[in-house]
Structures are given as C-alpha cells and as structure tokens.
Amino acid sequence: MKTNLYSRESILKGLDHQGDWDVIVIGGGATGLGTALDSVTRGYKTLLLEQVDYAKGTSSRSTKLAHGGVRYLAQGDIGLVREALFERGMMFQNAPHLVQNQSFVIPNYKWWEGIYYTIGLKMYDLLAGSMSIGKSHHIKKENTLERIANLKQDKLKGGVVYKDGQFDDSRLAVNVAQTCIENGATLLNHFEVTDLTENDKGKVSGVIAKDTETGISHQFTGKVIINATGVFADDILKMEKADAKKTIVPSQGVHLVFDKSFLPGDDAIMIPKTEDGRVLFVIPWHNKALVGTTDTNLESHSLEPQPLEKEIDFILKTFNNYNSKQATRKDVKSIFAGLRPLAAPKDASEKSKEISRSHKIIVSDSDLITITGGKWTTFRRMAQDAIDKVISLKKLPEKECKTKNFPLHGARPTKNTENHLYIYGSDQPKLEKLITERPELGAILDDRLPFVGAEVVWAVRYEMARTVEDVLARRVRALFLDARAAIAMAPKVAALIREELGQTQEWEDNQLSTFTKMAEKYVCK
C-alpha cells in the first residue's frame, strides 16, 4: 500500500531517523511556509513546526489580495510596490488555481479624482512591467453604475478601473505546506515550540517542541533556527533572551462579510481615502462581499483577536457612505480580525498605517534568525531573502533559490469557477472520484454554503487537518463566509473527522464544544 505523505503518523515515524536538521523553521503562516519551501527546494534538510495550524493567525485573515499596494504608491514607496507587483506575477504563475485577475473600480465623487487616480494607476501599470495583468482606464458615470449598481449616485462623476490579484489565503498556505512535504521537508502542525536550546558557545542550536495532541515533548537540533512567527516573534525572542527588546507592534485589521447582493456584478470597489486616511476594499470572494479593513495598533497579541466596536462601526459607516443598499450588523455573515506584525516604530507618534510594510531580517547575538513584517504577496521573496541571509552568514553551503518558477501543489489554470471545487486545482478530479466512490460524501453540509462531506475527508487525509476548526476555518472557508452556517454544519464535520481519525465520542463532543464557543465570536452581535 502506498504511504500517505501527508499522514501525521508517517511524518512522526520519520522523525526518528532524521538526526540534525539544516534548517528549523518556527511558524506555519505565509512567511514560515515560504521559508520552508525555499529551504527544502534548495536541497537543505528542513523541519517546520506550527503551534496550532497552518495559517491559523494572520495568514488566514488577510484582505485576500495579491497586490502591489496602491496605497504604498501614494506614500512614494516605489521599491516596495515594484517588488510586490513582481511577486504578484509569481503568484499568478505558481498558483493559477487560487489567484484570480480581479477588476477594481475607484468611484470618483470630485472632479479632480478621475485625473489623479488615472495618472497614479498608469504608474502602477508601468511598475508591473512584463508582469502586468491588464491596463487601468477611466470610465464615465453611466459605465461605473453599470459595473457597480449599488453605488450612491449623488455627485458621482465616474470611476477608474484597474487590475489586481485576488486569492484564497489559507488555501494557498495549505498548498505551500503540501508542496514542502512533496519536496522532502518535514512539517508538523499542532506542534508547539516551548523553548530554544543553545550550544556551549551560547549559539542557538535547536528547539524543544510539544506535540499538543499527545503532550509528548521532542528535542530537535539544527544548524539554523528561523523565527517566522509573525506577531508572536517577540515570544520566541524572549525564550532566547528574557529581556529582549520589543520588535513588533501588532496592528489589527478587521473584515466584515456580507451576502453578495451588497456587491452585485464581478468588480471590486476600492475606496482610496476614508475619513481617517485608510483604504477600504469591497471584494467579491467565494460568492460573498468581503469589506475591510482597519488599522488599529494594539498593545498585545492573541490567537483569536477580537474586533473592537469602533472598528465595526468604522467599516459599516464607510461602506454605507458609498453604497445605496445600506448594511447593518444584522446583515454581517461573519466578522474576523487579524494582526499584522509591524516593526515597532522608533518614534512613538508614528501611526501604524505609516509604518513600513517591508520585511526585516534580524540576526540575534545567538544567531537566531527572525523574519518579520511583509505581506502575503511578498511571501516568496521574504523567504528567499531569509535563506540568502543564512547563506551570507556561512551557516549553509551556497545554493540557488528555486522558487521563482515553481508551480505549487494543485497548480492548473482555472477555466470554470462555477463549481466551488475549482480551488482544489489538479486535485479536483480526485475529490470528484471520492464522491463517486462514496455518494453520501457529495451531500451539502449546510444549504447556506456549497461545501460537501468529501472536502472534510480530503482535508483530513491529504491536507493535515486535525480539528473541526482546521476544516471549517482554513480548508473550507465556512467560518469566514457565514459563521452561523459553520456552527450548524459542525456536528456533521466532527462526525466525519472522528471516523477518519478513529477518534472517540468524547473527542467529538469536545471538538464540537470548543469550535462552537470560538465560532460564536465570528457572529456579529
């Protein structure tokens, strides 16, 4: 019988024969997964450990954009925009099943806005160079309303259309994880690093990590330890040095999800200047309208950050300023918050929206490598820079980066997005075969969303899902699309996972209780 590469049992068995690692990556979000992929494809023996699940934190809570960053262009950060536009092109090339070409409309309500945004976006097109995905252009008022019927008409002058990328963040994370494993890396989720180890020279030489399913601790040694834990980076730095200086300021971004009737048509809306200078996006995503985001500095971080009342009010008010169909809290299908790991500012007065989004690589005295900042679009480049830095420190033999033209698991062009299973890319026929073999798995889990039982079984077998939350939050996106529907389908999901993992009724009951308690926080009250 063929060994299942992705099974936790086979991965854990393989640990016994591994010895020392070249690279140990702490953190299974976009940055950590990208770093593991860069490392293993160069030929380094690579281990990645994630305390909960792949993309559990910020990496599943983004605005779902593969973009250069129109806002950064306005701030004059040409280098960051050019780099991000190149990386946007890499995402289209390496994950065509998940990254879509999305049209955005900037509605113009002042006479000068049409000229101003047309010129700015021509610069954006220019910076994309050969990676351009379409040209921006100005449209008249009537064309703007044809494209976005719900826009408020009073004082509307016209609009500017431009192109950017739109994608599913946690699905991409899962596909990167699968690609790492297929190329020889060892990845374990639900495996929490509890301490760092040092050699007799005071250099970091490994990690102690606990399998949170069994409670068993393991010690791993490696030539290079990379801290890619996002907003949790300071927690790892404090393991190395108890009085380590704060390097991260978490900035919270909140999103509200509405029924697609709030955004008819295929276009997204970009509101370039809100009352407090932020940008607001309204984006079609899995047949819903995703609206966000905010930019609120916080003092602390957590795995389940909670939206502030003022953030919900800000999004609703701003959205309703532009939309003729007025949205209320009752219309919100799901609400979620994510934390950006921004570099702590030197000047306390610096606002989070002015702090650079470019990434930073920090080398501690103990040779612990920490990579912070950045965004999903540039995850591949961040990883390349991190491994290049390790090579420059003579920690590893020099080898070329291989990830520029490197199709990820599932990569195939998407011809038809009508069937929601398109996001599985080249795995789609295998899911359909599973449904043919077990027709009961073709049944929809809840009438409000398209997801079926086969996706739950597939997530457990081949996508390293271990809990109801892993499945409903990050394999299928039910929790982020309609929290009440996710709660309603949880019993069916728990039963399917229990059967697949050979678990007990007590396990199933605990899973249901834990998930429901957490998911209630995604319901807008």
Short mmCIF file of C-alpha atoms in Angstrom, two decimals:
data_model
loop_
_atom_site.label_atom_id
_atom_site.label_comp_id
_atom_site.label_asym_id
_atom_site.label_seq_id
_atom_site.Cartn_x
_atom_site.Cartn_y
_atom_site.Cartn_z
CA MET A 1 0.00 0.00 0.00
CA LYS A 2 1.31 3.45 -0.96
CA THR A 3 2.35 5.58 2.05
CA ASN A 4 0.32 8.75 2.53
CA LEU A 5 2.95 11.52 2.56
CA TYR A 6 0.65 13.85 4.47
CA SER A 7 -0.38 11.47 7.28
CA ARG A 8 0.69 12.63 10.74
CA GLU A 9 1.57 9.06 11.71
CA SER A 10 4.04 8.64 8.84
CA ILE A 11 5.54 12.11 9.45
CA LEU A 12 6.05 11.38 13.16
CA LYS A 13 7.60 7.98 12.38
CA GLY A 14 10.02 9.68 10.01
CA LEU A 15 11.30 11.93 12.81
CA ASP A 16 13.11 9.00 14.44
CA HIS A 17 15.53 8.66 11.53
CA GLN A 18 16.29 12.31 10.79
CA GLY A 19 19.17 13.36 13.11
CA ASP A 20 20.25 17.01 12.79
CA TRP A 21 18.42 19.46 10.53
CA ASP A 22 19.93 22.11 8.28
CA VAL A 23 17.01 24.49 8.87
CA ILE A 24 14.33 24.51 11.56
CA VAL A 25 11.51 26.98 10.88
CA ILE A 26 9.23 28.04 13.74
CA GLY A 27 5.81 29.17 12.47
CA GLY A 28 3.44 27.87 9.80
CA GLY A 29 1.99 31.07 8.39
CA ALA A 30 2.82 32.57 5.00
CA THR A 31 6.38 33.55 6.00
CA GLY A 32 7.30 30.28 7.70
CA LEU A 33 5.82 28.10 4.94
CA GLY A 34 7.52 30.19 2.26
CA THR A 35 10.84 29.88 4.11
CA ALA A 36 10.49 26.10 4.45
CA LEU A 37 9.70 25.82 0.74
CA ASP A 38 12.69 27.95 -0.26
CA SER A 39 14.95 25.95 2.06
CA VAL A 40 13.88 22.46 1.02
CA THR A 41 13.88 23.21 -2.72
CA ARG A 42 17.49 24.42 -2.45
CA GLY A 43 18.30 20.99 -1.01
CA TYR A 44 18.54 21.74 2.71
CA LYS A 45 17.11 19.29 5.25
CA THR A 46 14.14 21.25 6.58
CA LEU A 47 11.76 20.99 9.55
CA LEU A 48 8.81 23.32 10.17
CA LEU A 49 6.82 23.39 13.43
CA GLU A 50 3.49 25.21 13.84
CA GLN A 51 1.89 25.59 17.27
CA VAL A 52 -1.74 25.33 16.05
CA ASP A 53 -2.47 25.02 12.32
CA TYR A 54 -1.11 26.35 9.04
CA ALA A 55 -2.30 29.97 8.58
CA LYS A 56 -4.13 29.90 11.95
CA GLY A 57 -3.08 33.50 12.65
CA THR A 58 -2.76 36.49 10.36
CA SER A 59 -2.26 34.41 7.21
CA SER A 60 -5.92 33.29 7.05
CA ARG A 61 -7.30 36.73 7.95
CA SER A 62 -5.99 38.92 5.13
CA THR A 63 -7.96 41.01 2.62
CA LYS A 64 -7.32 38.17 0.10
CA LEU A 65 -5.35 40.42 -2.27
CA ALA A 66 -2.26 39.57 -4.30
CA HIS A 67 -1.32 43.16 -4.94
CA GLY A 68 1.44 45.72 -5.31
CA GLY A 69 -0.27 48.09 -2.89
CA VAL A 70 -1.82 51.18 -4.46
CA ARG A 71 -1.63 52.86 -1.04
CA TYR A 72 2.15 52.37 -0.83
CA LEU A 73 2.48 54.00 -4.25
CA ALA A 74 0.68 57.08 -2.86
CA GLN A 75 3.20 57.04 0.02
CA GLY A 76 6.06 57.06 -2.52
CA ASP A 77 7.36 53.57 -1.66
CA ILE A 78 8.19 52.72 -5.29
CA GLY A 79 10.63 49.91 -4.43
CA LEU A 80 8.11 48.04 -2.29
CA VAL A 81 5.39 48.37 -4.96
CA ARG A 82 7.66 47.19 -7.78
CA GLU A 83 8.82 44.16 -5.75
CA ALA A 84 5.23 43.30 -4.75
CA LEU A 85 3.97 43.58 -8.35
CA PHE A 86 6.68 41.17 -9.49
CA GLU A 87 5.69 38.77 -6.69
CA ARG A 88 2.03 39.16 -7.65
CA GLY A 89 3.06 37.85 -11.08
CA MET A 90 4.84 34.89 -9.44
CA MET A 91 1.63 34.04 -7.51
CA PHE A 92 -0.41 34.02 -10.73
CA GLN A 93 2.19 31.78 -12.32
CA ASN A 94 2.74 29.35 -9.41
CA ALA A 95 -0.84 29.04 -8.08
CA PRO A 96 -3.18 29.76 -11.04
CA HIS A 97 -5.98 27.72 -9.41
CA LEU A 98 -6.14 30.11 -6.43
CA VAL A 99 -5.14 33.54 -7.78
CA GLN A 100 -7.65 35.39 -9.96
CA ASN A 101 -7.41 38.52 -12.07
CA GLN A 102 -9.77 40.96 -10.34
CA SER A 103 -11.09 44.27 -11.71
CA PHE A 104 -11.33 47.10 -9.17
CA VAL A 105 -13.33 50.30 -9.58
CA ILE A 106 -12.39 53.50 -7.74
CA PRO A 107 -15.54 55.65 -7.75
CA ASN A 108 -14.85 59.38 -8.29
CA TYR A 109 -17.01 61.95 -6.47
CA LYS A 110 -14.78 65.02 -7.04
CA TRP A 111 -13.91 66.48 -10.45
CA TRP A 112 -10.13 66.03 -9.99
CA GLU A 113 -10.20 62.40 -8.78
CA GLY A 114 -10.55 60.90 -12.27
CA ILE A 115 -7.33 62.58 -13.46
CA TYR A 116 -5.45 61.97 -10.20
CA TYR A 117 -6.21 58.23 -9.94
CA THR A 118 -5.85 57.59 -13.67
CA ILE A 119 -2.31 59.03 -13.60
CA GLY A 120 -1.43 57.17 -10.38
CA LEU A 121 -2.67 53.86 -11.69
CA LYS A 122 -0.86 54.28 -15.02
CA MET A 123 2.30 54.43 -12.86
CA TYR A 124 1.10 51.24 -11.10
CA ASP A 125 0.68 49.54 -14.52
CA LEU A 126 4.13 50.74 -15.56
CA LEU A 127 5.82 49.36 -12.42
CA ALA A 128 4.33 45.91 -13.14
CA GLY A 129 6.29 45.80 -16.42
CA SER A 130 6.10 42.41 -18.13
CA MET A 131 4.07 41.12 -15.14
CA SER A 132 1.14 43.42 -15.98
CA ILE A 133 -2.29 41.73 -15.73
CA GLY A 134 -4.25 44.49 -17.51
CA LYS A 135 -4.30 48.24 -18.07
CA SER A 136 -6.12 50.79 -15.95
CA HIS A 137 -8.56 53.23 -17.57
CA HIS A 138 -11.10 55.93 -16.75
CA ILE A 139 -14.84 55.21 -17.15
CA LYS A 140 -17.86 57.52 -17.26
CA LYS A 141 -20.59 57.74 -14.61
CA GLU A 142 -23.02 55.51 -16.51
CA ASN A 143 -20.34 52.81 -17.02
CA THR A 144 -19.44 53.00 -13.33
CA LEU A 145 -23.08 52.38 -12.35
CA GLU A 146 -23.41 49.56 -14.90
CA ARG A 147 -20.46 47.84 -13.25
CA ILE A 148 -21.44 48.56 -9.62
CA ALA A 149 -25.21 49.05 -9.44
CA ASN A 150 -25.32 49.74 -5.67
CA LEU A 151 -23.03 52.78 -5.74
CA LYS A 152 -24.51 56.03 -4.46
CA GLN A 153 -25.23 58.21 -7.49
CA ASP A 154 -25.27 61.66 -5.87
CA LYS A 155 -22.23 63.66 -7.08
CA LEU A 156 -20.73 60.55 -8.77
CA LYS A 157 -18.52 61.76 -11.65
CA GLY A 158 -17.18 58.46 -12.97
CA GLY A 159 -14.61 55.84 -12.00
CA VAL A 160 -11.17 54.44 -12.63
CA VAL A 161 -10.77 50.72 -13.33
CA TYR A 162 -7.56 48.85 -12.55
CA LYS A 163 -6.49 45.21 -12.19
CA ASP A 164 -5.03 43.37 -9.22
CA GLY A 165 -4.89 39.83 -7.88
CA GLN A 166 -7.40 38.17 -5.55
CA PHE A 167 -6.82 34.81 -3.85
CA ASP A 168 -7.73 32.43 -1.01
CA ASP A 169 -5.08 32.88 1.67
CA SER A 170 -5.39 29.76 3.85
CA ARG A 171 -5.92 27.51 0.81
CA LEU A 172 -2.62 28.84 -0.57
CA ALA A 173 -0.95 28.14 2.80
CA VAL A 174 -2.19 24.51 2.72
CA ASN A 175 -0.92 24.09 -0.85
CA VAL A 176 2.50 25.52 0.09
CA ALA A 177 2.64 23.07 3.03
CA GLN A 178 1.80 20.15 0.71
CA THR A 179 4.48 21.30 -1.75
CA CYS A 180 7.07 21.43 1.05
CA ILE A 181 6.25 17.84 2.07
CA GLU A 182 6.32 16.62 -1.56
CA ASN A 183 9.82 18.06 -1.88
CA GLY A 184 11.14 16.31 1.24
CA ALA A 185 10.53 18.73 4.11
CA THR A 186 9.05 17.59 7.43
CA LEU A 187 6.12 19.73 8.56
CA LEU A 188 4.06 19.34 11.72
CA ASN A 189 1.08 21.41 12.82
CA HIS A 190 -0.27 21.26 16.40
CA PHE A 191 3.37 21.13 17.49
CA GLU A 192 4.33 24.00 19.79
CA VAL A 193 7.90 25.21 20.29
CA THR A 194 8.27 25.70 24.06
CA ASP A 195 11.98 26.57 24.30
CA LEU A 196 15.23 27.06 22.41
CA THR A 197 18.44 25.15 23.10
CA GLU A 198 21.97 26.58 22.95
CA ASN A 199 25.41 25.05 22.49
CA ASP A 200 28.41 25.70 24.74
CA LYS A 201 29.25 28.83 22.71
CA GLY A 202 25.88 30.44 23.53
CA LYS A 203 24.55 29.94 19.99
CA VAL A 204 21.02 28.66 19.32
CA SER A 205 21.34 25.00 18.33
CA GLY A 206 17.80 23.65 18.39
CA VAL A 207 14.28 23.70 19.81
CA ILE A 208 12.15 21.82 22.31
CA ALA A 209 8.63 21.30 20.99
CA LYS A 210 5.49 19.65 22.31
CA ASP A 211 3.08 17.58 20.25
CA THR A 212 -0.13 19.20 21.54
CA GLU A 213 -2.18 16.13 20.60
CA THR A 214 -0.20 13.75 22.82
CA GLY A 215 1.56 16.13 25.23
CA ILE A 216 4.90 14.48 24.36
CA SER A 217 7.92 16.80 24.07
CA HIS A 218 10.64 16.36 21.44
CA GLN A 219 14.06 17.95 21.07
CA PHE A 220 15.38 18.86 17.62
CA THR A 221 18.83 20.19 16.72
CA GLY A 222 19.64 22.25 13.66
CA LYS A 223 22.33 24.40 12.05
CA VAL A 224 19.88 27.30 11.57
CA ILE A 225 16.78 28.23 13.57
CA ILE A 226 14.41 30.68 11.87
CA ASN A 227 11.74 32.52 13.86
CA ALA A 228 8.88 33.19 11.42
CA THR A 229 6.05 33.53 13.94
CA GLY A 230 4.57 36.88 12.89
CA VAL A 231 3.06 38.72 15.85
CA PHE A 232 4.44 36.00 18.15
CA ALA A 233 8.07 36.75 17.15
CA ASP A 234 8.82 38.51 20.44
CA ASP A 235 7.66 35.44 22.41
CA ILE A 236 10.36 33.36 20.68
CA LEU A 237 12.96 36.14 21.13
CA LYS A 238 12.19 36.14 24.86
CA MET A 239 12.96 32.40 25.01
CA GLU A 240 16.42 33.31 23.76
CA LYS A 241 16.81 36.40 25.98
CA ALA A 242 14.28 37.14 28.74
CA ASP A 243 14.73 40.93 28.49
CA ALA A 244 14.68 41.08 24.66
CA LYS A 245 13.53 44.42 23.29
CA LYS A 246 10.07 44.60 21.73
CA THR A 247 10.37 44.33 17.93
CA ILE A 248 6.68 44.01 16.96
CA VAL A 249 3.65 46.29 17.22
CA PRO A 250 0.52 44.29 16.34
CA SER A 251 -1.81 46.26 14.08
CA GLN A 252 -5.34 44.87 13.89
CA GLY A 253 -7.28 44.58 10.66
CA VAL A 254 -10.98 43.73 10.80
CA HIS A 255 -13.18 42.46 7.95
CA LEU A 256 -16.95 42.10 7.64
CA VAL A 257 -18.51 39.59 5.23
CA PHE A 258 -21.91 40.24 3.60
CA ASP A 259 -24.20 38.49 1.18
CA LYS A 260 -23.18 39.02 -2.47
CA SER A 261 -26.30 41.19 -3.03
CA PHE A 262 -24.34 44.01 -1.38
CA LEU A 263 -21.85 43.87 -4.28
CA PRO A 264 -23.66 42.87 -7.49
CA GLY A 265 -21.50 42.19 -10.52
CA ASP A 266 -17.93 40.95 -10.83
CA ASP A 267 -15.98 44.08 -9.87
CA ALA A 268 -14.42 45.01 -6.55
CA ILE A 269 -14.55 48.54 -5.10
CA MET A 270 -11.53 50.40 -3.78
CA ILE A 271 -12.28 53.45 -1.61
CA PRO A 272 -8.90 55.20 -1.62
CA LYS A 273 -9.35 57.74 1.17
CA THR A 274 -11.66 57.18 4.08
CA GLU A 275 -12.32 59.70 6.87
CA ASP A 276 -9.16 58.71 8.72
CA GLY A 277 -6.94 58.23 5.66
CA ARG A 278 -7.24 54.46 5.33
CA VAL A 279 -8.12 52.47 2.22
CA LEU A 280 -11.31 50.35 2.24
CA PHE A 281 -11.89 47.41 -0.12
CA VAL A 282 -15.15 45.70 -1.05
CA ILE A 283 -14.24 42.45 -2.77
CA PRO A 284 -16.18 39.53 -4.26
CA TRP A 285 -14.91 36.39 -2.50
CA HIS A 286 -16.47 32.91 -2.71
CA ASN A 287 -19.84 34.42 -3.67
CA LYS A 288 -19.84 36.85 -0.74
CA ALA A 289 -18.79 40.50 -0.35
CA LEU A 290 -15.70 40.98 1.84
CA VAL A 291 -15.33 44.51 3.29
CA GLY A 292 -12.25 45.82 5.10
CA THR A 293 -10.01 46.72 6.65
CA THR A 294 -8.95 48.69 9.72
CA ASP A 295 -5.50 49.56 11.05
CA THR A 296 -5.56 49.69 14.85
CA ASN A 297 -2.40 49.49 16.97
CA LEU A 298 -2.75 47.06 19.87
CA GLU A 299 -0.59 46.52 22.94
CA SER A 300 -0.97 42.74 22.99
CA HIS A 301 -1.48 39.79 20.63
CA SER A 302 -3.54 36.60 20.71
CA LEU A 303 -4.51 33.65 18.52
CA GLU A 304 -8.13 34.89 18.36
CA PRO A 305 -8.05 38.71 18.24
CA GLN A 306 -11.43 40.38 18.76
CA PRO A 307 -12.81 43.24 16.65
CA LEU A 308 -13.33 46.49 18.53
CA GLU A 309 -16.77 48.13 18.40
CA LYS A 310 -15.25 51.25 16.83
CA GLU A 311 -13.73 49.13 14.03
CA ILE A 312 -17.10 47.55 13.18
CA ASP A 313 -18.75 50.99 13.22
CA PHE A 314 -16.00 52.46 11.01
CA ILE A 315 -16.39 49.75 8.33
CA LEU A 316 -20.20 49.93 8.32
CA LYS A 317 -20.23 53.74 8.18
CA THR A 318 -17.64 53.94 5.39
CA PHE A 319 -19.27 51.19 3.34
CA ASN A 320 -22.69 52.83 3.71
CA ASN A 321 -21.26 56.22 2.64
CA TYR A 322 -20.73 54.69 -0.82
CA ASN A 323 -23.42 52.00 -1.03
CA SER A 324 -27.09 52.68 -1.74
CA LYS A 325 -28.03 49.33 -0.17
CA GLN A 326 -27.43 50.17 3.49
CA ALA A 327 -25.72 47.46 5.56
CA THR A 328 -26.39 46.83 9.25
CA ARG A 329 -24.88 44.49 11.84
CA LYS A 330 -27.72 42.04 11.17
CA ASP A 331 -26.50 41.69 7.57
CA VAL A 332 -22.99 40.59 8.62
CA LYS A 333 -22.44 36.89 7.87
CA SER A 334 -19.04 36.72 9.52
CA ILE A 335 -16.61 39.10 11.21
CA PHE A 336 -12.93 38.36 11.65
CA ALA A 337 -9.81 40.15 12.88
CA GLY A 338 -6.15 39.57 12.03
CA LEU A 339 -2.94 41.07 13.42
CA ARG A 340 -0.22 42.49 11.19
CA PRO A 341 3.31 42.05 12.59
CA LEU A 342 4.56 45.59 12.01
CA ALA A 343 8.07 46.58 13.03
CA ALA A 344 7.96 48.55 16.29
CA PRO A 345 8.41 52.26 15.38
CA LYS A 346 11.37 54.22 16.72
CA ASP A 347 9.08 57.23 17.15
CA ALA A 348 6.10 56.54 19.43
CA SER A 349 3.95 59.03 17.47
CA GLU A 350 4.26 57.05 14.22
CA LYS A 351 0.88 55.77 13.06
CA SER A 352 0.52 52.12 12.04
CA LYS A 353 -0.62 53.00 8.53
CA GLU A 354 2.67 54.90 8.09
CA ILE A 355 4.92 52.10 9.40
CA SER A 356 6.70 50.35 6.53
CA ARG A 357 5.18 47.08 5.34
CA SER A 358 8.53 45.91 4.01
CA HIS A 359 10.08 42.92 5.76
CA LYS A 360 13.03 42.83 8.14
CA ILE A 361 15.53 40.08 8.94
CA ILE A 362 17.08 40.26 12.42
CA VAL A 363 20.13 38.20 13.44
CA SER A 364 20.38 37.85 17.23
CA ASP A 365 23.69 37.51 19.11
CA SER A 366 22.86 33.82 19.49
CA ASP A 367 22.44 33.53 15.68
CA LEU A 368 18.67 33.09 15.90
CA ILE A 369 17.24 34.44 12.62
CA THR A 370 13.94 36.35 12.92
CA ILE A 371 11.96 37.48 9.87
CA THR A 372 9.12 39.94 10.42
CA GLY A 373 6.85 42.33 8.51
CA GLY A 374 5.94 41.93 4.87
CA LYS A 375 2.64 40.68 3.47
CA TRP A 376 1.19 37.62 1.72
CA THR A 377 2.04 38.88 -1.77
CA THR A 378 5.76 39.02 -0.99
CA PHE A 379 5.97 35.76 1.00
CA ARG A 380 8.17 34.07 -1.63
CA ARG A 381 10.64 36.97 -1.74
CA MET A 382 10.78 37.21 2.07
CA ALA A 383 11.70 33.54 2.21
CA GLN A 384 14.38 33.95 -0.47
CA ASP A 385 15.90 36.88 1.43
CA ALA A 386 15.88 34.93 4.71
CA ILE A 387 17.71 31.90 3.26
CA ASP A 388 20.11 34.17 1.31
CA LYS A 389 20.92 35.87 4.64
CA VAL A 390 21.64 32.48 6.27
CA ILE A 391 24.00 31.62 3.38
CA SER A 392 25.76 35.01 3.69
CA LEU A 393 26.43 34.18 7.37
CA LYS A 394 28.20 30.97 6.18
CA LYS A 395 25.67 28.85 8.04
CA LEU A 396 24.83 26.77 4.97
CA PRO A 397 26.59 25.98 1.68
CA GLU A 398 25.58 28.32 -1.13
CA LYS A 399 22.73 27.05 -3.32
CA GLU A 400 20.47 28.88 -5.79
CA CYS A 401 16.88 29.86 -4.98
CA LYS A 402 14.44 27.67 -6.97
CA THR A 403 11.01 29.13 -6.10
CA LYS A 404 10.54 31.78 -8.81
CA ASN A 405 9.11 29.41 -11.40
CA PHE A 406 7.87 26.67 -9.14
CA PRO A 407 4.24 25.52 -9.51
CA LEU A 408 2.63 24.76 -6.15
CA HIS A 409 0.52 21.73 -5.28
CA GLY A 410 -2.74 21.87 -7.25
CA ALA A 411 -1.45 24.33 -9.85
CA ARG A 412 -3.51 24.33 -13.04
CA PRO A 413 -5.29 27.14 -14.91
CA THR A 414 -8.86 27.73 -13.74
CA LYS A 415 -11.34 27.66 -16.63
CA ASN A 416 -14.59 27.48 -14.67
CA THR A 417 -15.26 28.84 -11.17
CA GLU A 418 -18.95 27.83 -11.16
CA ASN A 419 -18.16 24.61 -9.30
CA HIS A 420 -16.65 25.67 -5.95
CA LEU A 421 -14.27 22.68 -6.07
CA TYR A 422 -12.13 24.64 -8.60
CA ILE A 423 -9.95 25.83 -5.69
CA TYR A 424 -8.50 22.32 -5.42
CA GLY A 425 -6.92 22.75 -8.84
CA SER A 426 -5.45 19.47 -10.10
CA ASP A 427 -6.91 17.69 -7.03
CA GLN A 428 -10.48 18.47 -8.13
CA PRO A 429 -10.90 15.23 -10.16
CA LYS A 430 -9.69 13.23 -7.13
CA LEU A 431 -12.37 14.80 -4.90
CA GLU A 432 -14.97 14.07 -7.57
CA LYS A 433 -13.75 10.43 -7.69
CA LEU A 434 -14.14 10.23 -3.89
CA ILE A 435 -17.76 11.39 -4.27
CA THR A 436 -18.36 8.79 -6.99
CA GLU A 437 -17.00 6.06 -4.69
CA ARG A 438 -18.95 7.32 -1.66
CA PRO A 439 -22.01 9.23 -2.94
CA GLU A 440 -23.07 10.23 0.59
CA LEU A 441 -19.97 12.49 0.69
CA GLY A 442 -21.47 14.57 -2.13
CA ALA A 443 -24.19 15.86 0.21
CA ILE A 444 -24.01 19.58 1.04
CA LEU A 445 -23.19 20.19 4.72
CA ASP A 446 -25.48 23.25 5.05
CA ASP A 447 -27.76 24.87 2.46
CA ARG A 448 -26.23 28.32 3.01
CA LEU A 449 -22.79 27.25 1.67
CA PRO A 450 -21.68 24.86 -1.12
CA PHE A 451 -19.26 22.68 0.88
CA VAL A 452 -19.68 18.88 0.87
CA GLY A 453 -18.61 15.98 3.07
CA ALA A 454 -15.90 14.83 0.65
CA GLU A 455 -13.97 18.04 1.39
CA VAL A 456 -13.84 17.16 5.09
CA VAL A 457 -12.48 13.67 4.40
CA TRP A 458 -9.99 15.09 1.87
CA ALA A 459 -8.82 17.77 4.35
CA VAL A 460 -8.06 15.15 7.00
CA ARG A 461 -6.39 12.66 4.65
CA TYR A 462 -4.32 14.95 2.46
CA GLU A 463 -4.34 18.47 3.92
CA MET A 464 -3.17 17.80 7.52
CA ALA A 465 -6.45 18.99 9.10
CA ARG A 466 -6.80 17.64 12.66
CA THR A 467 -9.76 19.52 14.16
CA VAL A 468 -13.21 20.86 13.29
CA GLU A 469 -11.71 24.36 13.28
CA ASP A 470 -8.87 23.34 10.94
CA VAL A 471 -11.50 22.17 8.44
CA LEU A 472 -14.21 24.84 8.78
CA ALA A 473 -11.88 27.84 9.13
CA ARG A 474 -8.95 27.05 6.84
CA ARG A 475 -9.64 24.08 4.49
CA VAL A 476 -13.17 25.08 3.54
CA ARG A 477 -13.72 28.71 4.48
CA ALA A 478 -17.16 28.31 6.13
CA LEU A 479 -16.29 30.16 9.36
CA PHE A 480 -15.09 33.21 7.41
CA LEU A 481 -18.03 33.18 4.98
CA ASP A 482 -21.00 32.52 7.25
CA ALA A 483 -20.31 31.87 10.94
CA ARG A 484 -23.85 30.65 11.74
CA ALA A 485 -23.74 28.18 8.85
CA ALA A 486 -20.33 26.95 10.08
CA ILE A 487 -21.75 26.33 13.57
CA ALA A 488 -24.74 24.49 12.06
CA MET A 489 -22.56 22.15 9.96
CA ALA A 490 -20.03 21.47 12.74
CA PRO A 491 -21.76 18.28 14.06
CA LYS A 492 -21.60 16.62 10.62
CA VAL A 493 -17.97 17.71 10.21
CA ALA A 494 -16.98 16.46 13.68
CA ALA A 495 -18.55 13.05 12.97
CA LEU A 496 -16.69 12.73 9.66
CA ILE A 497 -13.34 13.70 11.23
CA ARG A 498 -13.89 11.32 14.16
CA GLU A 499 -14.49 8.45 11.73
CA GLU A 500 -11.47 9.38 9.61
CA LEU A 501 -9.10 9.68 12.60
CA GLY A 502 -10.55 6.77 14.55
CA GLN A 503 -11.34 9.06 17.47
CA THR A 504 -13.77 8.65 20.39
CA GLN A 505 -17.20 10.11 21.09
CA GLU A 506 -15.63 12.16 23.90
CA TRP A 507 -13.18 13.66 21.39
CA GLU A 508 -16.06 14.52 19.05
CA ASP A 509 -18.06 16.19 21.87
CA ASN A 510 -15.01 18.23 22.96
CA GLN A 511 -14.34 19.31 19.38
CA LEU A 512 -17.92 20.50 18.93
CA SER A 513 -17.94 22.42 22.19
CA THR A 514 -14.53 24.07 21.52
CA PHE A 515 -15.40 25.04 17.95
CA THR A 516 -18.87 26.41 18.76
CA LYS A 517 -17.51 28.58 21.58
CA MET A 518 -14.83 30.02 19.30
CA ALA A 519 -17.11 30.41 16.25
CA GLU A 520 -19.70 32.41 18.22
CA LYS A 521 -17.14 35.24 18.24
CA TYR A 522 -17.38 35.44 14.42
CA VAL A 523 -21.11 36.21 14.65
CA CYS A 524 -21.71 39.98 14.61
CA LYS A 525 -23.98 40.89 17.52
#
